[in-house]
Amino acid sequence: MENETIEKAPLLFEPYLKSVIWGGDKICAYKGMAQPEPKIGESWEISAVPGHESVVADGCYKGMTLTGLVDRFGESLLGSKCLSRYGRSFPLLIKIIDANDNLSVQVHPDDALAQRRHGSLGKTEMWYIIATEPDAKIFAGLNVEMTPDEYERRVAEGTFAATLAVHDSHPGDVFFLPAGRVHAIGAGNLLAEIQESSDVTYRIYDYDRRDANGNVRELHTELAKDAIDFRVSADYKTAPAPADVADAEIVSCDHFTTDRILVDGEYELRMPGDSFMVVMCIEGEAEMTYPGGSRHLKAGMTLLLPADMAAATLSGHATLLASRV
């Protein structure tokens, strides 16, 4: 299938704002936009998940979906590395999450299990903490090893949540969550989430909360049992990027690589050539200049840079996350 060549310019998409029982009011304030309804817990910044495909916000492709762009431009947008592995599918899902209350304790399946059960990618993900309230916590990993049978017993007794490893959460902290790692975002965290393009979640515990109609949310005890990595690791927090390094790799896995970039004056953004790049502005402001134009970046903004973009220069003062496959 022959594809057209995409315009060599960053793409901005309309955020998909999701209202949930644990959401709050920080995302819209962070992004500098009006809040359309209460309890916004997620902003899907870039998504090709069916039913929630991102729509281009402006420019010559305004109104087109991300899926439509991938179908039309193929390798020019995705890059040869991405195209050879995923075909004409965008492989990442990029979110901003506001936990006004604790999220459920959950786990995600790996690619093999998700494909077998759901015909989907699995979900390996990472979190970059943007802002926290005092005493905010992240729950990631287990503090005690157990067998699948012990897991079932603890869930039935209501004691499984006590087996999670608990971490203090601060801005700039990074948590890598491979598929199979049990986790939960604690109340008081605003964070960026970079993950495989999958909406498959197995909920294990939800604090016995009820929705607006009085219904208890569905749990997935049995499905989760086959997905959980029951091993215990010594440390579940990822080493932070050094404060004195302008460009530092913070996560690299089989599914994506993410760098934290500090722009202080002028910075030359290196494009991978064989992959697209997603750039999230975490704090500050910067001007992105590229052959043919420029784009202003501010906190809470996410751009998709096509693989065909050869170069870009950033000027200003900002903290960015740059992700690629």
Short mmCIF file of C-alpha atoms in Angstrom, two decimals:
data_model
loop_
_atom_site.label_atom_id
_atom_site.label_comp_id
_atom_site.label_asym_id
_atom_site.label_seq_id
_atom_site.Cartn_x
_atom_site.Cartn_y
_atom_site.Cartn_z
CA MET A 1 0.00 0.00 0.00
CA GLU A 2 1.51 3.30 -1.10
CA ASN A 3 1.29 6.12 1.41
CA GLU A 4 1.45 9.88 1.10
CA THR A 5 4.11 11.92 2.87
CA ILE A 6 2.86 13.74 5.95
CA GLU A 7 3.59 17.40 6.57
CA LYS A 8 6.81 17.61 8.60
CA ALA A 9 5.24 19.47 11.51
CA PRO A 10 4.08 18.62 15.05
CA LEU A 11 0.52 17.42 15.51
CA LEU A 12 -1.71 18.65 18.34
CA PHE A 13 -4.83 16.68 19.27
CA GLU A 14 -8.00 17.53 21.17
CA PRO A 15 -7.81 16.00 24.66
CA TYR A 16 -10.41 13.37 25.54
CA LEU A 17 -11.44 14.21 29.09
CA LYS A 18 -12.80 11.34 31.15
CA SER A 19 -14.98 11.83 34.23
CA VAL A 20 -14.50 9.09 36.85
CA ILE A 21 -15.44 8.59 40.51
CA TRP A 22 -11.87 9.21 41.70
CA GLY A 23 -11.20 12.26 39.48
CA GLY A 24 -10.74 15.89 40.46
CA ASP A 25 -10.19 19.38 39.05
CA LYS A 26 -6.43 19.57 38.48
CA ILE A 27 -6.13 18.47 34.84
CA CYS A 28 -8.06 21.32 33.24
CA ALA A 29 -6.36 23.88 35.47
CA TYR A 30 -2.99 22.38 34.54
CA LYS A 31 -3.83 22.50 30.83
CA GLY A 32 -5.27 26.03 31.09
CA MET A 33 -8.75 25.09 29.87
CA ALA A 34 -12.31 25.22 31.18
CA GLN A 35 -13.52 22.11 33.00
CA PRO A 36 -16.63 20.75 31.22
CA GLU A 37 -17.85 18.48 34.06
CA PRO A 38 -16.84 17.43 37.58
CA LYS A 39 -14.36 14.72 38.53
CA ILE A 40 -12.09 14.74 35.47
CA GLY A 41 -9.63 11.95 36.22
CA GLU A 42 -7.99 11.41 32.84
CA SER A 43 -7.02 13.38 29.77
CA TRP A 44 -6.25 11.03 26.89
CA GLU A 45 -3.71 13.16 25.08
CA ILE A 46 -2.90 10.80 22.19
CA SER A 47 -5.00 7.70 21.63
CA ALA A 48 -5.80 5.22 18.89
CA VAL A 49 -7.97 3.07 21.19
CA PRO A 50 -11.16 2.20 19.25
CA GLY A 51 -13.96 4.53 20.26
CA HIS A 52 -11.52 7.06 21.72
CA GLU A 53 -9.35 7.98 18.74
CA SER A 54 -7.64 11.35 19.10
CA VAL A 55 -8.76 14.09 16.70
CA VAL A 56 -6.34 16.69 15.28
CA ALA A 57 -7.02 20.07 16.89
CA ASP A 58 -5.72 22.45 14.22
CA GLY A 59 -3.71 22.84 11.04
CA CYS A 60 -4.21 21.20 7.66
CA TYR A 61 -5.31 17.89 9.19
CA LYS A 62 -7.82 19.41 11.61
CA GLY A 63 -10.68 17.00 12.30
CA MET A 64 -8.81 13.88 11.16
CA THR A 65 -8.43 11.03 13.63
CA LEU A 66 -5.06 9.57 14.59
CA THR A 67 -6.18 6.28 13.04
CA GLY A 68 -7.02 8.10 9.83
CA LEU A 69 -3.59 9.71 9.77
CA VAL A 70 -1.88 6.35 10.27
CA ASP A 71 -3.93 4.78 7.47
CA ARG A 72 -3.15 7.66 5.11
CA PHE A 73 0.53 8.28 5.88
CA GLY A 74 1.87 5.00 7.26
CA GLU A 75 5.66 5.02 7.53
CA SER A 76 5.92 8.78 7.03
CA LEU A 77 4.13 9.24 10.36
CA LEU A 78 5.05 6.10 12.28
CA GLY A 79 8.58 5.37 11.08
CA SER A 80 10.02 2.15 9.68
CA LYS A 81 10.70 0.56 13.08
CA CYS A 82 7.16 1.09 14.30
CA LEU A 83 5.57 0.05 11.00
CA SER A 84 7.54 -3.22 10.81
CA ARG A 85 6.48 -4.22 14.32
CA TYR A 86 2.93 -2.91 14.67
CA GLY A 87 1.75 -2.45 11.09
CA ARG A 88 -0.69 0.42 10.61
CA SER A 89 -1.49 0.71 14.32
CA PHE A 90 -0.39 3.47 16.66
CA PRO A 91 1.23 1.57 19.56
CA LEU A 92 1.12 4.05 22.47
CA LEU A 93 -1.53 5.67 24.64
CA ILE A 94 -0.58 8.93 26.36
CA LYS A 95 -2.53 10.27 29.34
CA ILE A 96 -2.53 12.82 32.13
CA ILE A 97 -4.12 11.47 35.34
CA ASP A 98 -5.50 13.33 38.36
CA ALA A 99 -6.09 11.08 41.37
CA ASN A 100 -8.32 13.08 43.70
CA ASP A 101 -9.01 9.78 45.47
CA ASN A 102 -7.21 6.42 45.45
CA LEU A 103 -7.48 4.49 42.20
CA SER A 104 -8.39 0.82 42.35
CA VAL A 105 -5.74 -1.82 42.95
CA GLN A 106 -5.20 -3.37 39.52
CA VAL A 107 -2.93 -5.26 37.17
CA HIS A 108 -2.55 -5.47 33.39
CA PRO A 109 -1.86 -8.55 31.24
CA ASP A 110 1.21 -8.89 29.04
CA ASP A 111 0.99 -8.97 25.25
CA ALA A 112 0.59 -12.76 24.99
CA LEU A 113 -2.21 -13.00 27.55
CA ALA A 114 -4.00 -9.89 26.28
CA GLN A 115 -3.85 -11.14 22.70
CA ARG A 116 -5.21 -14.52 23.67
CA ARG A 117 -8.05 -13.15 25.79
CA HIS A 118 -8.91 -9.81 24.18
CA GLY A 119 -7.17 -9.63 20.78
CA SER A 120 -5.32 -6.63 22.18
CA LEU A 121 -1.87 -5.45 23.15
CA GLY A 122 -1.00 -5.86 26.81
CA LYS A 123 -0.23 -2.89 28.99
CA THR A 124 3.24 -2.04 30.15
CA GLU A 125 3.30 1.57 31.35
CA MET A 126 5.22 4.27 33.19
CA TRP A 127 4.28 7.17 35.42
CA TYR A 128 6.04 10.52 35.71
CA ILE A 129 4.84 12.45 38.74
CA ILE A 130 3.95 16.05 37.81
CA ALA A 131 2.62 17.37 41.13
CA THR A 132 1.63 15.96 44.51
CA GLU A 133 -0.31 16.89 47.59
CA PRO A 134 1.29 16.30 51.02
CA ASP A 135 1.69 12.60 51.91
CA ALA A 136 0.74 11.39 48.41
CA LYS A 137 1.54 7.72 47.83
CA ILE A 138 2.12 5.39 44.92
CA PHE A 139 1.40 1.68 45.32
CA ALA A 140 3.56 -0.45 43.03
CA GLY A 141 4.66 -4.05 43.44
CA LEU A 142 4.25 -6.46 46.34
CA ASN A 143 5.84 -6.44 49.78
CA VAL A 144 5.40 -10.18 50.30
CA GLU A 145 5.63 -13.15 47.95
CA MET A 146 2.59 -15.36 47.65
CA THR A 147 1.15 -18.16 45.58
CA PRO A 148 -1.88 -17.72 43.35
CA ASP A 149 -3.93 -19.62 45.95
CA GLU A 150 -2.75 -17.26 48.70
CA TYR A 151 -3.69 -14.33 46.48
CA GLU A 152 -7.24 -15.65 46.13
CA ARG A 153 -7.51 -16.15 49.87
CA ARG A 154 -6.29 -12.62 50.63
CA VAL A 155 -8.73 -11.12 48.11
CA ALA A 156 -11.60 -13.09 49.66
CA GLU A 157 -10.56 -11.92 53.15
CA GLY A 158 -10.17 -8.32 52.03
CA THR A 159 -6.48 -8.19 53.01
CA PHE A 160 -4.78 -8.16 49.59
CA ALA A 161 -4.33 -4.37 49.50
CA ALA A 162 -2.06 -4.63 52.56
CA THR A 163 0.46 -6.64 50.50
CA LEU A 164 1.23 -3.73 48.14
CA ALA A 165 4.57 -1.94 48.39
CA VAL A 166 3.96 1.72 49.32
CA HIS A 167 6.10 4.62 48.11
CA ASP A 168 6.15 8.32 48.96
CA SER A 169 5.44 10.33 45.81
CA HIS A 170 7.17 13.56 44.77
CA PRO A 171 7.30 15.64 41.55
CA GLY A 172 9.86 14.17 39.18
CA ASP A 173 9.55 10.62 40.52
CA VAL A 174 9.34 7.87 37.91
CA PHE A 175 7.63 4.49 38.26
CA PHE A 176 7.99 1.82 35.58
CA LEU A 177 5.18 -0.72 35.62
CA PRO A 178 5.77 -3.78 33.45
CA ALA A 179 2.69 -5.85 32.69
CA GLY A 180 1.99 -8.09 35.66
CA ARG A 181 3.01 -5.60 38.37
CA VAL A 182 0.14 -4.87 40.76
CA HIS A 183 -0.30 -1.12 41.31
CA ALA A 184 -2.54 1.77 42.29
CA ILE A 185 -2.23 5.55 42.12
CA GLY A 186 -2.80 7.09 45.53
CA ALA A 187 -4.86 10.21 46.17
CA GLY A 188 -3.06 13.51 45.59
CA ASN A 189 -1.05 12.59 42.49
CA LEU A 190 -1.11 14.42 39.15
CA LEU A 191 0.96 12.41 36.69
CA ALA A 192 1.78 11.64 33.07
CA GLU A 193 1.16 8.06 31.94
CA ILE A 194 2.86 6.55 28.90
CA GLN A 195 1.70 3.05 28.02
CA GLU A 196 1.03 0.52 25.33
CA SER A 197 -2.13 1.21 23.36
CA SER A 198 -4.46 -0.94 25.43
CA ASP A 199 -7.48 -0.36 27.64
CA VAL A 200 -7.37 -3.78 29.33
CA THR A 201 -7.36 -3.51 33.13
CA TYR A 202 -8.04 -6.17 35.75
CA ARG A 203 -9.43 -4.58 38.91
CA ILE A 204 -8.57 -6.45 42.11
CA TYR A 205 -9.79 -4.15 44.89
CA ASP A 206 -11.79 -0.91 44.84
CA TYR A 207 -12.35 0.05 48.49
CA ASP A 208 -15.97 -1.16 48.21
CA ARG A 209 -16.86 2.07 46.40
CA ARG A 210 -20.16 2.50 44.62
CA ASP A 211 -20.93 4.48 41.48
CA ALA A 212 -23.60 7.17 41.10
CA ASN A 213 -26.23 4.45 40.74
CA GLY A 214 -25.17 2.67 43.91
CA ASN A 215 -23.47 -0.21 42.09
CA VAL A 216 -20.20 -1.75 43.21
CA ARG A 217 -17.64 -1.69 40.40
CA GLU A 218 -16.79 -5.03 38.83
CA LEU A 219 -13.72 -6.88 40.08
CA HIS A 220 -11.62 -9.28 38.00
CA THR A 221 -10.12 -11.57 40.66
CA GLU A 222 -9.81 -14.65 38.51
CA LEU A 223 -8.59 -12.89 35.36
CA ALA A 224 -5.97 -11.04 37.40
CA LYS A 225 -4.59 -14.21 38.97
CA ASP A 226 -3.01 -15.38 35.71
CA ALA A 227 -1.62 -11.91 34.97
CA ILE A 228 0.10 -11.07 38.28
CA ASP A 229 3.85 -11.29 38.78
CA PHE A 230 3.95 -12.59 42.36
CA ARG A 231 7.68 -12.01 42.82
CA VAL A 232 8.99 -9.29 45.14
CA SER A 233 11.63 -6.81 43.99
CA ALA A 234 14.03 -4.87 46.20
CA ASP A 235 13.05 -1.49 44.76
CA TYR A 236 10.09 -0.53 42.58
CA LYS A 237 10.92 3.14 42.09
CA THR A 238 12.89 4.05 38.96
CA ALA A 239 16.08 6.07 39.43
CA PRO A 240 15.24 9.74 38.73
CA ALA A 241 16.91 11.68 35.96
CA PRO A 242 19.90 13.71 37.21
CA ALA A 243 19.00 17.34 37.79
CA ASP A 244 22.16 18.57 36.03
CA VAL A 245 21.70 16.53 32.81
CA ALA A 246 19.74 18.14 29.98
CA ASP A 247 18.73 14.89 28.26
CA ALA A 248 18.40 11.74 30.37
CA GLU A 249 16.81 8.40 29.52
CA ILE A 250 14.41 7.49 32.33
CA VAL A 251 12.66 4.40 30.96
CA SER A 252 13.66 2.01 28.20
CA CYS A 253 11.73 -1.19 27.59
CA ASP A 254 10.65 -3.36 24.68
CA HIS A 255 7.60 -1.15 24.09
CA PHE A 256 8.88 2.43 24.38
CA THR A 257 11.77 4.63 25.48
CA THR A 258 11.22 7.90 27.34
CA ASP A 259 13.72 10.70 27.96
CA ARG A 260 13.37 13.61 30.34
CA ILE A 261 14.57 16.80 28.66
CA LEU A 262 15.42 20.06 30.41
CA VAL A 263 15.25 23.10 28.13
CA ASP A 264 17.18 26.01 29.58
CA GLY A 265 17.85 28.42 26.74
CA GLU A 266 18.19 26.49 23.47
CA TYR A 267 18.05 22.75 22.89
CA GLU A 268 18.36 20.70 19.68
CA LEU A 269 15.80 17.91 19.66
CA ARG A 270 17.21 14.76 18.09
CA MET A 271 14.63 12.79 16.14
CA PRO A 272 15.11 9.00 16.02
CA GLY A 273 14.49 8.78 12.26
CA ASP A 274 12.82 5.35 12.38
CA SER A 275 10.05 6.26 14.85
CA PHE A 276 7.61 9.02 15.67
CA MET A 277 8.18 10.98 18.88
CA VAL A 278 5.64 12.10 21.50
CA VAL A 279 6.67 15.27 23.36
CA MET A 280 4.86 16.20 26.58
CA CYS A 281 5.51 19.56 28.23
CA ILE A 282 5.50 18.87 31.97
CA GLU A 283 6.31 22.37 33.18
CA GLY A 284 7.44 25.71 31.82
CA GLU A 285 7.19 27.00 28.24
CA ALA A 286 9.24 26.62 25.09
CA GLU A 287 9.08 27.51 21.41
CA MET A 288 9.57 24.57 19.05
CA THR A 289 11.01 25.71 15.71
CA TYR A 290 11.28 23.38 12.71
CA PRO A 291 11.76 23.85 8.97
CA GLY A 292 8.59 25.55 7.82
CA GLY A 293 7.18 26.78 11.11
CA SER A 294 7.04 26.87 14.90
CA ARG A 295 4.79 25.74 17.74
CA HIS A 296 4.53 27.15 21.27
CA LEU A 297 4.67 24.54 24.02
CA LYS A 298 3.29 25.06 27.52
CA ALA A 299 2.65 22.86 30.53
CA GLY A 300 -0.02 20.23 29.88
CA MET A 301 0.48 20.18 26.10
CA THR A 302 1.35 17.02 24.15
CA LEU A 303 2.62 16.92 20.56
CA LEU A 304 3.10 14.05 18.13
CA LEU A 305 6.14 14.54 15.89
CA PRO A 306 6.00 12.47 12.68
CA ALA A 307 8.98 10.23 11.93
CA ASP A 308 9.65 12.29 8.80
CA MET A 309 10.47 15.35 10.90
CA ALA A 310 14.24 15.65 10.69
CA ALA A 311 14.95 18.24 13.35
CA ALA A 312 13.49 20.75 15.78
CA THR A 313 14.96 23.43 18.02
CA LEU A 314 13.48 24.25 21.42
CA SER A 315 14.05 27.58 23.12
CA GLY A 316 12.78 28.66 26.53
CA HIS A 317 12.64 27.04 29.97
CA ALA A 318 10.72 23.79 30.22
CA THR A 319 10.73 20.18 31.37
CA LEU A 320 9.69 17.75 28.65
CA LEU A 321 9.13 14.03 28.26
CA ALA A 322 10.04 12.61 24.82
CA SER A 323 8.85 9.09 23.99
CA ARG A 324 9.44 6.81 21.00
CA VAL A 325 9.25 3.12 20.11
#
